[in-house]
Short mmCIF file of C-alpha atoms and ligand atoms in Angstrom, two decimals:
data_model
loop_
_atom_site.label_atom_id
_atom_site.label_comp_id
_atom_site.label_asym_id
_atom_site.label_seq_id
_atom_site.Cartn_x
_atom_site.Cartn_y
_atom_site.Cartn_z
CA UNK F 50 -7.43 90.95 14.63
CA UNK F 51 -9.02 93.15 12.14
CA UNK F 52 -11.99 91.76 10.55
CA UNK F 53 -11.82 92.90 6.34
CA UNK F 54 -15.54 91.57 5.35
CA UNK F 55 -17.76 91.79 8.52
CA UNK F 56 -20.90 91.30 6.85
CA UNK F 57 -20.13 87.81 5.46
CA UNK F 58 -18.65 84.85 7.35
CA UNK F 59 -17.07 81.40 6.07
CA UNK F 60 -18.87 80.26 3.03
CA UNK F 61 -20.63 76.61 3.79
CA UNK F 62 -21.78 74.18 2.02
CA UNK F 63 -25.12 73.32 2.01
CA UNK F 64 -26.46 71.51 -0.95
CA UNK F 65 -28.47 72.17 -3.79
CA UNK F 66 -31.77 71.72 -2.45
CA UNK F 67 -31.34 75.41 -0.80
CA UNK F 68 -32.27 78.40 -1.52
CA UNK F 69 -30.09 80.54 0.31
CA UNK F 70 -27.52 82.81 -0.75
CA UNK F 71 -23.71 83.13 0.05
CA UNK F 72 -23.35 79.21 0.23
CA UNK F 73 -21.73 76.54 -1.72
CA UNK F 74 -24.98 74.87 -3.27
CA UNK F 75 -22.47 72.05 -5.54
CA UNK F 76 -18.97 72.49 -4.09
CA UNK F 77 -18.56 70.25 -1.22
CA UNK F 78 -14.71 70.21 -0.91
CA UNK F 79 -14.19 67.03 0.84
CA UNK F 80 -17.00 65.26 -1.72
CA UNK F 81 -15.01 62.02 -3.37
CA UNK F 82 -15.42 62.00 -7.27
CA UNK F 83 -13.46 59.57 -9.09
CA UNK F 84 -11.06 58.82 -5.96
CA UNK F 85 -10.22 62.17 -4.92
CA UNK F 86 -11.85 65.20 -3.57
CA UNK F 87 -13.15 68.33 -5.44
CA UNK F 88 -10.24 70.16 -3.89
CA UNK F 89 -7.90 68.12 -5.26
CA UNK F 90 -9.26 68.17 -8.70
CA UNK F 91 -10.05 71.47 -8.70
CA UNK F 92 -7.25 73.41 -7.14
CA UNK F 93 -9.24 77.02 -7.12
CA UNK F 94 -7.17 79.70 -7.05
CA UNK F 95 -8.00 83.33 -6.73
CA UNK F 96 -6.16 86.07 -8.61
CA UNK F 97 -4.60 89.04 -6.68
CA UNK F 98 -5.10 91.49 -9.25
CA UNK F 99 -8.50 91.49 -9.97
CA UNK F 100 -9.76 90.58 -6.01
CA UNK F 101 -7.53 93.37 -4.59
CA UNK F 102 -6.29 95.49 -7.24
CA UNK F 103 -8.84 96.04 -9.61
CA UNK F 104 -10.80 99.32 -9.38
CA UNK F 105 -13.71 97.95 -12.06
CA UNK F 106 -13.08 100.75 -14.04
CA UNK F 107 -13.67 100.95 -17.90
CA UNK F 108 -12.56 103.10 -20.82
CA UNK F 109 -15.55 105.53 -20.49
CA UNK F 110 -15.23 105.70 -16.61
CA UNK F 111 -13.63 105.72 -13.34
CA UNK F 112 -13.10 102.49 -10.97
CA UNK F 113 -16.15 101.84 -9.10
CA UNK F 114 -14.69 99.49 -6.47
CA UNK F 115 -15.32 100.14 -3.12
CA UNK F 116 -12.33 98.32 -0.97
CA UNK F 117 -12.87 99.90 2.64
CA UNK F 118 -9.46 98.43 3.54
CA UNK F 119 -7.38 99.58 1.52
CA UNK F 120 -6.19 103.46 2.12
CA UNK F 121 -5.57 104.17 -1.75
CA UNK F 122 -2.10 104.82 -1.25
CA UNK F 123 0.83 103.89 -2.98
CA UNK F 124 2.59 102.86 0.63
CA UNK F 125 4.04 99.05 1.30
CA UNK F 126 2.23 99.20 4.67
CA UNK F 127 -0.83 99.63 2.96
CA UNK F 128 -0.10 96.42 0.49
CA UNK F 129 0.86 94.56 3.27
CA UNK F 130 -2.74 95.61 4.66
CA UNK F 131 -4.52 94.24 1.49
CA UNK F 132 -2.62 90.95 1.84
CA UNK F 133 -4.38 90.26 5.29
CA UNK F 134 -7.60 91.41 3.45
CA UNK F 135 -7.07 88.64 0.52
CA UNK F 136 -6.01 85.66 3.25
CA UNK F 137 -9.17 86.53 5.25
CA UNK F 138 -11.15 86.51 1.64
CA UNK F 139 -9.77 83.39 0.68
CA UNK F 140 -10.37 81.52 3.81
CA UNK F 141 -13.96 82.58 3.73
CA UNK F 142 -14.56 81.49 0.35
CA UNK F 143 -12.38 78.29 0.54
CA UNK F 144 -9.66 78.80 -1.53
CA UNK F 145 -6.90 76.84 -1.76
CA UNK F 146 -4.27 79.11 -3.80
CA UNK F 147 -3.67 81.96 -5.10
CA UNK F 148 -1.52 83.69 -8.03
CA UNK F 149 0.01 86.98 -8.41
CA UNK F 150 1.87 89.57 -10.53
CA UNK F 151 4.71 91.56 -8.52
CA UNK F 152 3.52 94.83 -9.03
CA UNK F 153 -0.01 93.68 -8.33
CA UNK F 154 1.03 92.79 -4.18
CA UNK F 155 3.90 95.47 -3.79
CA UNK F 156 4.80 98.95 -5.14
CA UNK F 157 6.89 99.63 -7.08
CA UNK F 158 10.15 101.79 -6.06
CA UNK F 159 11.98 104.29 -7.57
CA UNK F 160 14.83 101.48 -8.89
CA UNK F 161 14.99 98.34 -8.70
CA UNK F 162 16.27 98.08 -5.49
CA UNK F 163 13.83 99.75 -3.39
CA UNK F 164 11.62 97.72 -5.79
CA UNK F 165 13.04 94.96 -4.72
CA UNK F 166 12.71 95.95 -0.41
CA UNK F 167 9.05 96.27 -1.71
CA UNK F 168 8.38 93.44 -2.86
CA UNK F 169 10.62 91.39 0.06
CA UNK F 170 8.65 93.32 2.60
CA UNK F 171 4.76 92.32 1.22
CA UNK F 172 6.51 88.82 0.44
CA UNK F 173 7.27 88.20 4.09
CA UNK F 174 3.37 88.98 5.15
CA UNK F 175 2.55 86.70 2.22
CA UNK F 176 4.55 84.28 3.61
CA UNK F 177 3.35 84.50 7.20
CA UNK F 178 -0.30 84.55 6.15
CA UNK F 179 0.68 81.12 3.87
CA UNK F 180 2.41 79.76 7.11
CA UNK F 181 -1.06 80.93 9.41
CA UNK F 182 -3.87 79.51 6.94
CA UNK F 183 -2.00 76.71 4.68
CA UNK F 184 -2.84 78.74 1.55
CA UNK F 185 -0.48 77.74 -1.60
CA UNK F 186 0.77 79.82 -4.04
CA UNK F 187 -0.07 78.11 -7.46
CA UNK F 188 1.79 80.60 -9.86
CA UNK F 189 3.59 83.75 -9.39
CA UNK F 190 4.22 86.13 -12.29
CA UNK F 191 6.16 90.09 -13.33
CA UNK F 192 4.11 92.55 -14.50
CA UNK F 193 5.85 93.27 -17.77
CA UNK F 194 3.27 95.32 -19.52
CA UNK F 195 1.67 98.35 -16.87
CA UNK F 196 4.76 100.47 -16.41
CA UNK F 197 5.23 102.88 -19.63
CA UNK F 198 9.22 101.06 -20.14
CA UNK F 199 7.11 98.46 -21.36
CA UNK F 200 5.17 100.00 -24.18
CA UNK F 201 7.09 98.54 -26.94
CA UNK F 202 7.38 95.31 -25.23
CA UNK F 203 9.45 93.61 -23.12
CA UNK F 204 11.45 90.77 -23.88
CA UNK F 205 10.08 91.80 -26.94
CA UNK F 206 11.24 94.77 -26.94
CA UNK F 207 13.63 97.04 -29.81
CA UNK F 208 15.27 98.51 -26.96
CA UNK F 209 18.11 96.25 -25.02
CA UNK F 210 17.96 98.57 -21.47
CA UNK F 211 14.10 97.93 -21.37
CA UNK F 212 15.10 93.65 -22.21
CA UNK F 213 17.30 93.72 -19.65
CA UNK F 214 14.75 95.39 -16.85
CA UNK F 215 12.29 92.76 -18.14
CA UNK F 216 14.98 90.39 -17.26
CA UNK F 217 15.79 91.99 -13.47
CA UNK F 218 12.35 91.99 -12.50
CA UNK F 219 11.46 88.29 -13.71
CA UNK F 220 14.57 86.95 -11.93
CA UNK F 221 12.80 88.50 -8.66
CA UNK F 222 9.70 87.30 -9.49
CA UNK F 223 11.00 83.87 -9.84
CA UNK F 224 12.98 84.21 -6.37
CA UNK F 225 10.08 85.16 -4.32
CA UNK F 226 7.73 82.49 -6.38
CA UNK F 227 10.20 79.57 -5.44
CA UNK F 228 10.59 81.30 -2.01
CA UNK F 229 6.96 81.45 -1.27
CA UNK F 230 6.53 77.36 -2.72
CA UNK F 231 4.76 78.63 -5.72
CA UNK F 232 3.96 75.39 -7.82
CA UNK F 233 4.46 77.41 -11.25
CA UNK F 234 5.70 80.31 -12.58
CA UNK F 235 3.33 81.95 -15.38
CA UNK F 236 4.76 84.08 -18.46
CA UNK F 237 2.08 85.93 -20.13
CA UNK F 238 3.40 88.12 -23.09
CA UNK F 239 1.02 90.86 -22.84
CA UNK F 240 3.06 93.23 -24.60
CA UNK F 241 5.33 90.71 -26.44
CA UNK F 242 4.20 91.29 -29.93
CA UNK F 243 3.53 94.36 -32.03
CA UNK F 244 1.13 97.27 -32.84
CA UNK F 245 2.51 97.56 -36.20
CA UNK F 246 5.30 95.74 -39.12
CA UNK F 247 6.10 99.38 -39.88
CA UNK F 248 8.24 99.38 -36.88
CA UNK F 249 8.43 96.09 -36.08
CA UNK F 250 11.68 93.54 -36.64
CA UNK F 251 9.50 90.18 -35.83
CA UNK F 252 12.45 87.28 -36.27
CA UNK F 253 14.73 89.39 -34.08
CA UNK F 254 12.12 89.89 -31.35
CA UNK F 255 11.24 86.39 -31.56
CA UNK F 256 14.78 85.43 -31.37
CA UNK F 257 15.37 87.59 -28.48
CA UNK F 258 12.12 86.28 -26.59
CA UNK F 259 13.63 83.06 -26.76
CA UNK F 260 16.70 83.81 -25.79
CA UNK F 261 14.99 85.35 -22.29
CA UNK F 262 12.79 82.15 -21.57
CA UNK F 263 16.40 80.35 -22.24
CA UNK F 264 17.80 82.53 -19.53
CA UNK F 265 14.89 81.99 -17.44
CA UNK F 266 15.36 78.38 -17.40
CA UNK F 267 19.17 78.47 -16.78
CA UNK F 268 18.40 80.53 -13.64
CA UNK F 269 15.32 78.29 -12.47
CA UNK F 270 17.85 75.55 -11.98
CA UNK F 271 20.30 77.97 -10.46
CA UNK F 272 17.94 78.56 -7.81
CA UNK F 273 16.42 75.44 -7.80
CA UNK F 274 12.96 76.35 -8.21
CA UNK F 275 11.19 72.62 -9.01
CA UNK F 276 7.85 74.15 -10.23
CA UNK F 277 6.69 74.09 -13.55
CA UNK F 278 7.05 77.32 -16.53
CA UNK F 279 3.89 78.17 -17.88
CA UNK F 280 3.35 80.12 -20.64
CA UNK F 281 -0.09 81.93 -21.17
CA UNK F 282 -1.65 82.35 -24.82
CA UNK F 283 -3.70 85.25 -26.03
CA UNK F 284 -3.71 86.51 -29.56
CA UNK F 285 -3.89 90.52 -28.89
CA UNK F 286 -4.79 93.10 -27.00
CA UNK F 287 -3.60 95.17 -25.78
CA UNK F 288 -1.14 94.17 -28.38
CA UNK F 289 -2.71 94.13 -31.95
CA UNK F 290 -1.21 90.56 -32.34
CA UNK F 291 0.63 88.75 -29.59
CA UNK F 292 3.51 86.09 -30.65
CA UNK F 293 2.00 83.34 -28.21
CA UNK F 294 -1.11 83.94 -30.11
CA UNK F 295 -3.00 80.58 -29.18
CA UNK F 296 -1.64 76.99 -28.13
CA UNK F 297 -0.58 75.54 -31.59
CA UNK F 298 1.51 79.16 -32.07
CA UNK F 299 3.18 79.14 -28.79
CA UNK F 300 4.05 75.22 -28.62
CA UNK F 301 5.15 75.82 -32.24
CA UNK F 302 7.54 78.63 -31.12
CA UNK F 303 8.42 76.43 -28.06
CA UNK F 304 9.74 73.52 -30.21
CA UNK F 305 11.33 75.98 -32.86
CA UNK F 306 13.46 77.63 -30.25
CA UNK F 307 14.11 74.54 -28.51
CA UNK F 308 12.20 75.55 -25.12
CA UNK F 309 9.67 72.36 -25.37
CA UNK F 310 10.99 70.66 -22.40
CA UNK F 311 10.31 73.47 -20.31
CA UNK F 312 7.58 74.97 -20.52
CA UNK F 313 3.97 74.06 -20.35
CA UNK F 314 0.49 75.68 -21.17
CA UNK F 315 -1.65 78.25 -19.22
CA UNK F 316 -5.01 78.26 -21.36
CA UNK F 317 -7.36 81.18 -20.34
CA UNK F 318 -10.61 80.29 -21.74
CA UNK F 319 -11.38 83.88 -22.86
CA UNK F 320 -7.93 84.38 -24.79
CA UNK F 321 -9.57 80.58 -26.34
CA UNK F 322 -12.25 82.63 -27.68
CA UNK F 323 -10.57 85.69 -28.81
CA UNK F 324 -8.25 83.76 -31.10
CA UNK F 325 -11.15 82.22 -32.72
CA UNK F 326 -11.05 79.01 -31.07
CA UNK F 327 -12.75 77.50 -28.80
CA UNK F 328 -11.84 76.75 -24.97
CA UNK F 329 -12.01 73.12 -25.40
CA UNK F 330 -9.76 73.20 -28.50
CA UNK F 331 -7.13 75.18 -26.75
CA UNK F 332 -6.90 71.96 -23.86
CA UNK F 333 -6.98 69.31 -26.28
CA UNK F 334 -4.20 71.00 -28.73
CA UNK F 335 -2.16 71.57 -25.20
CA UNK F 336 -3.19 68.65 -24.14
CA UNK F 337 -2.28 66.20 -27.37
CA UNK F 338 1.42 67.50 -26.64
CA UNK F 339 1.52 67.03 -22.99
CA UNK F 340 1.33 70.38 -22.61
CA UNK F 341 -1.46 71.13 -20.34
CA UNK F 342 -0.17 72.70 -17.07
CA UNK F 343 -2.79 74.96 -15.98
CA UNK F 344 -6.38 76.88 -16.35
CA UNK F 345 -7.32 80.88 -16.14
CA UNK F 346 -10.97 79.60 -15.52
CA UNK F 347 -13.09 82.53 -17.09
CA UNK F 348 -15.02 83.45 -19.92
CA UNK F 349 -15.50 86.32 -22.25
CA UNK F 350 -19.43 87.60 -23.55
CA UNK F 351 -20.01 86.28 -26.79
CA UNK F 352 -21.64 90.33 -27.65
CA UNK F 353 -18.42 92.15 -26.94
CA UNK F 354 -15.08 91.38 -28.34
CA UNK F 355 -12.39 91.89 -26.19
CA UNK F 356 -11.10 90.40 -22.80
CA UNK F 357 -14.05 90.46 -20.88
CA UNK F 358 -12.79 88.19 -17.97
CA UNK F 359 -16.55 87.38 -17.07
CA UNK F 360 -16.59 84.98 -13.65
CA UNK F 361 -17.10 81.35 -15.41
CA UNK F 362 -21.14 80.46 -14.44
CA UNK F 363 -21.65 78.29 -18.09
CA UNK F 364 -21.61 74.96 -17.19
CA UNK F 365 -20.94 73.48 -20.67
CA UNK F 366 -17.84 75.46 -20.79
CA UNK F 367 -17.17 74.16 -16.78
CA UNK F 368 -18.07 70.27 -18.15
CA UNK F 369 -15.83 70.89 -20.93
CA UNK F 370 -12.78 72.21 -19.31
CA UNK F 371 -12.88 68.96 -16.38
CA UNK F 372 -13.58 66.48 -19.12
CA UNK F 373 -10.05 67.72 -20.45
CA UNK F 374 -8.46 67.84 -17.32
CA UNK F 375 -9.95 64.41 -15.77
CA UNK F 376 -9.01 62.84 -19.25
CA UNK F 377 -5.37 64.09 -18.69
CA UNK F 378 -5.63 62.53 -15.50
CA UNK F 379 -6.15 65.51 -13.45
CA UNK F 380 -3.36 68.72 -12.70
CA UNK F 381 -0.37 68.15 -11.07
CA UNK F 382 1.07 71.29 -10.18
CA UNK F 383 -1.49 73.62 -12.21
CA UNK F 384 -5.06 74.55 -11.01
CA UNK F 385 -8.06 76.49 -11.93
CA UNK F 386 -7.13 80.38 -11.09
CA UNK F 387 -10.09 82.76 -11.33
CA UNK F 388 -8.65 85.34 -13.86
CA UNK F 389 -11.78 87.17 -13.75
CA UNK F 390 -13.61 90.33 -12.39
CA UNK F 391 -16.73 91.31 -11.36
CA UNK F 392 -18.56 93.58 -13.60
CA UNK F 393 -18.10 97.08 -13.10
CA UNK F 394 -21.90 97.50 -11.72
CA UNK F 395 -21.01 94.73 -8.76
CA UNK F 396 -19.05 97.36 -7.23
CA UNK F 397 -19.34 95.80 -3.46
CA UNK F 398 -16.88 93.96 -1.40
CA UNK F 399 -19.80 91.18 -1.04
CA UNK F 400 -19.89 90.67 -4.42
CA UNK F 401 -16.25 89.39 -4.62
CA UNK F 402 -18.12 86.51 -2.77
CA UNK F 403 -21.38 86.21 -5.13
CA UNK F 404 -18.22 86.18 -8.19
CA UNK F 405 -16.03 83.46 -6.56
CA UNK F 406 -19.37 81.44 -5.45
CA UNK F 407 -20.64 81.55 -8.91
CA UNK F 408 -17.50 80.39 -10.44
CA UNK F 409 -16.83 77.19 -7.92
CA UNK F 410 -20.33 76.11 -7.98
CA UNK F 411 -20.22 75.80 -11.75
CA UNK F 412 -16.80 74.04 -11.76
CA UNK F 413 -18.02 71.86 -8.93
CA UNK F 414 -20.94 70.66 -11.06
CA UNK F 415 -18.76 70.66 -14.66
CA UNK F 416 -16.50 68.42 -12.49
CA UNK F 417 -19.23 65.92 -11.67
CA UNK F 418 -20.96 66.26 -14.94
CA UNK F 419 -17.66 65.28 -16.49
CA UNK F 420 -17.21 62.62 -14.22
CA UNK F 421 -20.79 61.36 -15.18
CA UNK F 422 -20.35 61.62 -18.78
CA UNK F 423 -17.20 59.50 -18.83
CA UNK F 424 -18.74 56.72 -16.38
CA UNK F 425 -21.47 56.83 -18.95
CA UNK F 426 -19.11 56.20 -21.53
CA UNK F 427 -21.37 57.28 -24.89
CA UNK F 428 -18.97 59.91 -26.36
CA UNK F 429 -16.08 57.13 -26.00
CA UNK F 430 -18.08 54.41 -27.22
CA UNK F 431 -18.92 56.72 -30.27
CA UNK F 432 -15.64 57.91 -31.01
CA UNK F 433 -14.07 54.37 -30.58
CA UNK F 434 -16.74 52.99 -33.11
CA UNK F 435 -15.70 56.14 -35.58
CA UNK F 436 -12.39 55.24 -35.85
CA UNK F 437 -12.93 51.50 -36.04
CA UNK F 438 -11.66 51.12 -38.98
CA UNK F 439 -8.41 52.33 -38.06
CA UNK F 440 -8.49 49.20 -35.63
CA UNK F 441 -7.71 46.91 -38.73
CA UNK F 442 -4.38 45.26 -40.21
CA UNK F 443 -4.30 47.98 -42.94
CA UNK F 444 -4.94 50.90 -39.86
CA UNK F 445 -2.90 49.80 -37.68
CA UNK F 446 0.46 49.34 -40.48
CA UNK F 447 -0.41 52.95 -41.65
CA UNK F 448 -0.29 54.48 -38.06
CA UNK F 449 3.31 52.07 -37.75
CA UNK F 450 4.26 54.33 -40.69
CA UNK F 451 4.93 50.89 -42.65
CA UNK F 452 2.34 51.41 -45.74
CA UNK F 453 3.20 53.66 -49.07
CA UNK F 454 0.92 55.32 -51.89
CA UNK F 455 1.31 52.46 -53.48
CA UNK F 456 0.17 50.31 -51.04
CA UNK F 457 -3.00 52.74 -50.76
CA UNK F 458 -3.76 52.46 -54.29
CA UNK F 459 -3.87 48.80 -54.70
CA UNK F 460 -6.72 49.02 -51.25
CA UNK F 461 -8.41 51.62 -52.88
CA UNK F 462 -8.82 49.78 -56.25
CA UNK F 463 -9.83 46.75 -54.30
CA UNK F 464 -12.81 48.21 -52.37
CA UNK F 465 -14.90 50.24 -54.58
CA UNK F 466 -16.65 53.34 -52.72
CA UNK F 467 -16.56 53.40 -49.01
CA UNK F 468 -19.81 53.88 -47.11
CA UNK F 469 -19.62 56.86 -45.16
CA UNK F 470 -21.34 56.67 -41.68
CA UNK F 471 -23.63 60.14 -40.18
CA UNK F 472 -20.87 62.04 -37.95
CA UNK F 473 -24.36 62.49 -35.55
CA UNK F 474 -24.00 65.75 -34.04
CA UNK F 475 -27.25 66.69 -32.81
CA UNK F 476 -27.89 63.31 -31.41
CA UNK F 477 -24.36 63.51 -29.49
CA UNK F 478 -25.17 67.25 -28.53
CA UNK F 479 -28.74 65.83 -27.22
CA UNK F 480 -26.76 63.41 -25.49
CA UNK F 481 -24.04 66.13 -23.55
CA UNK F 482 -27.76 68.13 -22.53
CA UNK F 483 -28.89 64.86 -20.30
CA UNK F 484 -25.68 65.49 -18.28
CA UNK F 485 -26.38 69.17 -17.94
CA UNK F 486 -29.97 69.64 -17.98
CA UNK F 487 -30.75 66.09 -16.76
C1 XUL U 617 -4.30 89.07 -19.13
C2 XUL U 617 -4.05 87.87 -18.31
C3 XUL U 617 -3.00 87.99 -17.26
C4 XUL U 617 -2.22 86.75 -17.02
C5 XUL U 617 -1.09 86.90 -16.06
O1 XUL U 617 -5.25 88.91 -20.12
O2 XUL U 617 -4.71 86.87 -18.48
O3 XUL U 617 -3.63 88.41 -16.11
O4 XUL U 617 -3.05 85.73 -16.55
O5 XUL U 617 -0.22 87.90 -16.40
CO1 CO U 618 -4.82 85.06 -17.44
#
């Protein structure tokens, strides 16, 4: 059997005393942390686009990749080639799943039936490499937004023949997910919004994108497919403002159009940022609505502002992100998928493995921080005591919705001023450094 990455074998894990390279220093797979092993809590995924199909260019210069396996053609033998590549990758690095856009693992044809003979042809060596290393799919996904039909959107879009190729390609996309035992399917709107009002009709384009993720859910039970809908937030780019801007816009336009049962949350920590919030906002807004389905573990540079997709090596961000997901008590069908790239200087196959390393390590220890943190229960203990007041007669009748203005008025009178307690800050941010910097 070919061998795709000679120079590097299985990744192990030795510990963090070491000093070696190409290990796994803090993720020891099988390690038990609150009852169940990193794997489980940390579902890592690897992204076919960037690993295999991103050149590392930029908008000042060409792709800088070098990918030795792959013959730069445009052929399905040659996708079916990368496929073997990605297993092998995966199995050396330890990862458990693995997401994908259509048009990321197969070409595609010249309609949409030969891009559909594509697509079955790469799915079938997908399939057999599942079947021969026990990899999982955790979401598959259409690439509405590469082809030029798609400049003005797609389900988005002021054309119906362009809607209604969006809609032929997802309902393929969903076959081959549920047919490969994907555990989601992802919907990220990256042209779904608008450049400019001038042109743009925004109620009927919102009305129409509902009406697609309507039709997407009617044929999900058609075929049966048990996995969970995720939708993906980001507020632009390359759309100057995308409709599922950030989690409170998307679960708003979720319950609006009546879609709230179906779908949950895909929160990509650098979309967080570029909408102006912050990563651990994004979870606990998803989260407060039981929303929270899956992670695009990444991060952007805090000196340029656009979609950077760094590889995620801050552990506050890491601690933050598994304190949300232990609190929700852990993913059930969603997982952490490495929506990042390398930069476009780590050009080399072997630093696919430096990237991937990097970003487990620091989940691995943002899982066990997290896990530290909540056995040491200050941040609880200090948020209970905050909100103790809340905990009395009066509190407890207000959050019953059984107390009036009136009723607020005659406490107020009653009391006098309240004294108002420090909110503590640096103390608690003091407090979050012992768990990272020990
Ligand atoms: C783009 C992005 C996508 C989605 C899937 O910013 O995050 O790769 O994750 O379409
Ligand atoms: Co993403």
């Amino acid at each position: 059997m070919t061998e795709f990455f000679p120079e590097v074998g299985v990744i192990p894990f030795v510990g963090s005393t070491s000093k070696d390279e190409l290990v796994f220093r803090r993720y020891d797979r099988d390690k038990v942390v609150e009852g169940r092993p990193m794997h489980e809590h940390l579902r890592f995924a690897c992204a076919y686009w960037h690993t295999m199909r991103n050149p590392l260019a930029d908008p000042f210069g060409v792709g800088t990749a070098l990918m030795p396996w792959d013959d730069g053609s445009d052929s399905v033998e040659n996708a079916r080639t990368r496929v073997r590549a990605f297993f092998e990758f995966m199995e050396k690095c330890s990862l458990d799943h693995y997401c994908f856009h259509d048009r990321d693992v197969a070409p595609e044809g010249a309609d949409i039936a030969e891009s559909e003979r594509n697509l079955d042809s790469v799915v079938e060596e997908l399939a057999a490499q599942q079947d021969r290393t026990g990899k999982k799919l955790l979401w598959g996904t259409a690439c509405l937004f590469i082809h030029p039909r798609y400049m003005h959107g797609a389900a988005t879009s002021c054309l119906l023949d362009v809607y209604a190729h969006a809609g032929a390609q997802v309902r393929k996309a969903m076959d081959v997910t549920h047919q490969l035992g994907g555990s989601g399917y992802v919907f990220w709107g990256g042209r779904e919004g608008y450049t400019t009002l001038l042109n743009t009709d925004m109620k009927r384009e919102l009305d129409h994108l509902a009406r697609f993720l309507h039709m997407a859910v009617e044929y999900k039970h058609k075929i049966g497919f048990k996995g969970d809908f995720f939708i993906e937030p980001k507020p632009k780019e390359p759309t100057t403002h995308q409709y599922d801007s950030d989690a409170a816009a998307c679960l708003n336009f979720l319950r609006e159009h009546d879609l709230i049962d179906h779908f949950k949350l895909n929160i990509e920590t650098n979309h967080a940022e570029l909408a102006g919030n912050t990563m651990r906002h994004e979870l606990q807004v998803a989260s407060a609505a039981g929303a929270l389905g899956s992670i695009d573990a990444n991060m952007g540079n805090a000196n340029l502002g656009w979609d950077t997709d760094c590889f995620p090596g801050n552990l506050y961000l890491a601690t933050e992100i598994m304190l949300e997901v232990l609190a929700m008590g852990g993913f059930t069908t969603g997982g952490l998928n490495f929506d990042a790239k390398r930069r476009r200087e780590s050009f080399e196959p072997v630093d696919l493995f430096h990237a991937h390393i990097l970003g487990m390590d620091t989940f691995a220890a943002g899982l066990e921080a997290a896990s530290a943190i909540r056995e040491d229960g200050s941040f609880e203990d200090f948020i209970t005591e905050r909100y103790a007041s809340w905990d009395s007669d009066l509190g407890r009748r207000i959050e019953a919705g059984e107390v009036t203005l009136d009723d607020l008025h005659a406490h107020a009178s009653d009391i006098g001023e309240p004294g108002i307690p420090s909110g503590r800050q640096e103390r608690l941010e003091a407090i979050m450094n012992r768990f990272i910097i020990g």
